[in-house]
C-alpha positions as YAML, in Angstrom:
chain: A
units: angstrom
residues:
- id: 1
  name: UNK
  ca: [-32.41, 58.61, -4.06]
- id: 2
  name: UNK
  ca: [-31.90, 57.12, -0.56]
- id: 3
  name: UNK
  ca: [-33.42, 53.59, -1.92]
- id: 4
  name: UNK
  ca: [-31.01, 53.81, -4.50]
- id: 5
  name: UNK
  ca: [-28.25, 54.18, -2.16]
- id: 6
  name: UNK
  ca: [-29.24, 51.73, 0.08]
- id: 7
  name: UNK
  ca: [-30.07, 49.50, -2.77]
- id: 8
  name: UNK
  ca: [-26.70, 49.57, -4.29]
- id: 9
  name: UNK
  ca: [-24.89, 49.25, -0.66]
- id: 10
  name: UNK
  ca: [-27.11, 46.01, 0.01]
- id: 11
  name: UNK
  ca: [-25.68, 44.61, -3.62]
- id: 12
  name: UNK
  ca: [-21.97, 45.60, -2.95]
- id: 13
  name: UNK
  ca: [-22.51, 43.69, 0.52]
- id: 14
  name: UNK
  ca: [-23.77, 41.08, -0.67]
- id: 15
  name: UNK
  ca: [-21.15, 40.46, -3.76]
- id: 16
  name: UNK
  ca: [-18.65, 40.94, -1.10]
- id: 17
  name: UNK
  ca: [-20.06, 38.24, 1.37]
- id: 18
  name: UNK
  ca: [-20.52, 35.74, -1.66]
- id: 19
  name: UNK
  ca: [-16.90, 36.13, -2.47]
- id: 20
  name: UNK
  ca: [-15.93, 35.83, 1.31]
- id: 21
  name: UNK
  ca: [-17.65, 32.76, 1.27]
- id: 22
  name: UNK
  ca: [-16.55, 30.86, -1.74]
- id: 23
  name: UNK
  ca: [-13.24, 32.34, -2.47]
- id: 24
  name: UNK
  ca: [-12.33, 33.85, 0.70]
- id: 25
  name: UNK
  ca: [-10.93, 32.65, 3.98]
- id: 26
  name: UNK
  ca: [-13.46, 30.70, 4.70]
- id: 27
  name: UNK
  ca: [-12.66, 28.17, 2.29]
- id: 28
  name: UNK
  ca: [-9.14, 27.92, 2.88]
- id: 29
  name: UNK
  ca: [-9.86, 27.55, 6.79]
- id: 30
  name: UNK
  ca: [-11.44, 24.05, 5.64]
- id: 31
  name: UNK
  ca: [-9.44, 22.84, 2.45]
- id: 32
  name: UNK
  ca: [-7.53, 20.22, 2.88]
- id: 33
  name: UNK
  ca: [-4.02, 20.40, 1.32]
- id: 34
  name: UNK
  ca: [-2.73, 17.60, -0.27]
- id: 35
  name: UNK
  ca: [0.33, 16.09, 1.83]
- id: 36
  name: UNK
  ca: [3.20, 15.51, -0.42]
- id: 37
  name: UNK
  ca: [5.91, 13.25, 0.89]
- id: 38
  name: UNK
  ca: [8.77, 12.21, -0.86]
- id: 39
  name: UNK
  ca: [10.70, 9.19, 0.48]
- id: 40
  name: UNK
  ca: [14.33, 8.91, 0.31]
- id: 41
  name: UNK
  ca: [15.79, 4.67, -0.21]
- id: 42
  name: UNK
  ca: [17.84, 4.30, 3.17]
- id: 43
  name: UNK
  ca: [19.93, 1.66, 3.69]
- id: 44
  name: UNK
  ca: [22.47, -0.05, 5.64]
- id: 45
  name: UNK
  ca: [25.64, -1.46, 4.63]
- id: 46
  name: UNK
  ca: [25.98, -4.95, 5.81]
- id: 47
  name: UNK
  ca: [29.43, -7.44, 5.23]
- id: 48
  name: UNK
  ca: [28.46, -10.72, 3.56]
- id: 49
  name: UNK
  ca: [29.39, -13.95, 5.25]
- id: 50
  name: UNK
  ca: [30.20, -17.27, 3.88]
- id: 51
  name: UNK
  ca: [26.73, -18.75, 2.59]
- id: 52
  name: UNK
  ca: [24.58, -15.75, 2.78]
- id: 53
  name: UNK
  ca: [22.09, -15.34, 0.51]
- id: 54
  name: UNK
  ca: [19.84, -12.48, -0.43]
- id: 55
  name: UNK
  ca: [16.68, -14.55, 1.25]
- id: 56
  name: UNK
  ca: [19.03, -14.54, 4.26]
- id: 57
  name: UNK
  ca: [20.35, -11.05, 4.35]
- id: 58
  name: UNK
  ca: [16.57, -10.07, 4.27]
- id: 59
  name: UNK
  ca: [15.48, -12.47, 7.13]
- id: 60
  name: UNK
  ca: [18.32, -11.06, 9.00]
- id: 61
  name: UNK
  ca: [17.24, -7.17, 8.68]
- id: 62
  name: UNK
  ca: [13.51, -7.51, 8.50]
- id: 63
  name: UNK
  ca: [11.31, -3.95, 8.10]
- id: 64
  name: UNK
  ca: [9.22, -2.18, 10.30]
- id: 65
  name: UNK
  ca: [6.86, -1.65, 7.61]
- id: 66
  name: UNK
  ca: [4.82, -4.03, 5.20]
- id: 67
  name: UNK
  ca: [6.42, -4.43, 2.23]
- id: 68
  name: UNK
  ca: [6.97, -6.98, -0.22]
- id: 69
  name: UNK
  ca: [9.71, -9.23, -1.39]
- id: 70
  name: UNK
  ca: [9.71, -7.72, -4.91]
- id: 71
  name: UNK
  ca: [9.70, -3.92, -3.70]
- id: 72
  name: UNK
  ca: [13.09, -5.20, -1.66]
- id: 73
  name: UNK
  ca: [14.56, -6.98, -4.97]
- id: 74
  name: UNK
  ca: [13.88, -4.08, -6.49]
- id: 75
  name: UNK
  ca: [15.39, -1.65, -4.26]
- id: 76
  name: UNK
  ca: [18.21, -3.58, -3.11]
- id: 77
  name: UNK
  ca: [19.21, -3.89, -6.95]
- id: 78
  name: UNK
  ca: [18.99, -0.31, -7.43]
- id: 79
  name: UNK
  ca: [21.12, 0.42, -4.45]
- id: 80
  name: UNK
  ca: [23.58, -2.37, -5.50]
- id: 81
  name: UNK
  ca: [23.32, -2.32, -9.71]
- id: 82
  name: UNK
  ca: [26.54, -4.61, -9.70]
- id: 83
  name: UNK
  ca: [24.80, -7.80, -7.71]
- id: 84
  name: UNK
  ca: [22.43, -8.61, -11.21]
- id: 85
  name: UNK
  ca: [22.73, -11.85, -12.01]
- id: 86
  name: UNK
  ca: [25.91, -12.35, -9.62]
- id: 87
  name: UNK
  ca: [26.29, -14.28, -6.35]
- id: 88
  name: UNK
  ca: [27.61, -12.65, -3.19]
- id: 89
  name: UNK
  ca: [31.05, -13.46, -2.20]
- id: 90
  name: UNK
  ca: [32.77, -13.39, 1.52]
- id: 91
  name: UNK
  ca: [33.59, -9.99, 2.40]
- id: 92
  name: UNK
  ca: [31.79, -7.88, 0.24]
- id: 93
  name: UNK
  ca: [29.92, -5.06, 1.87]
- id: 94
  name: UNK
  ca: [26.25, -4.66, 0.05]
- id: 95
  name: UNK
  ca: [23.89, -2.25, 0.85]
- id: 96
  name: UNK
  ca: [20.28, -3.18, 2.16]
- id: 97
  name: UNK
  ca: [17.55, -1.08, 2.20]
- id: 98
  name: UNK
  ca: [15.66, -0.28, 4.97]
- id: 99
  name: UNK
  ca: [12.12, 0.73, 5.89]
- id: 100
  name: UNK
  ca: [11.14, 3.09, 8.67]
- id: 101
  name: UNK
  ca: [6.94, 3.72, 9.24]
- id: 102
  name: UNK
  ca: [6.89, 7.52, 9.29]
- id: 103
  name: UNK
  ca: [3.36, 9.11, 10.89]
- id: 104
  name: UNK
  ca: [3.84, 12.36, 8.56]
- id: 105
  name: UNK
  ca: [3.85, 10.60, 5.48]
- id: 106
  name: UNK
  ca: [0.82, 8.44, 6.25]
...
């Protein structure tokens, strides 16, 4: 009866390491968890002057980060959906998007 016992203990232990192990806290000491980082468009509002263009406006306010010219047309337009195909004018405040490099969402 005693090897019974201590059979039946040694199976219980080891069930209950094997689950420790792959289930248990183990594991989640050592997953990784996926960082999800949702960016938000900021932007600036800048007042046109006489001549500016879009190029301009962009040369003027460069980004921090690496980005491209058509992720900036595209953003800018969705900021400002009332520039499409229509020129700046003198005075008009438009809003440009800007581009900060953030270390948490890297």
């Amino acid at each position: 009866m005693k090897i019974f016992v201590a059979t039946i203990l040694l199976l219980v232990s080891f069930y209950i390491i094997k689950v420790d192990l792959i289930e248990g806290t183990i594991p989640l000491a050592y997953s990784s968890q996926p960082v999800t980082c949702e960016k938000e468009l900021d932007y600036i509002t800048v007042e046109v002057m006489a001549g500016d263009t879009l190029h301009s406006l962009f040369a003027l306010y460069p980004s921090s980060e690496t980005i491209t010219y058509t992720e900036r047309f595209t953003d800018f337009y969705t900021l400002n959906p009332h520039f499409i195909n229509q020129s700046f004018k003198a005075g008009e405040n438009v809003l440009l998007p800007t581009y900060t490099s953030s270390t948490v969402c890297k």
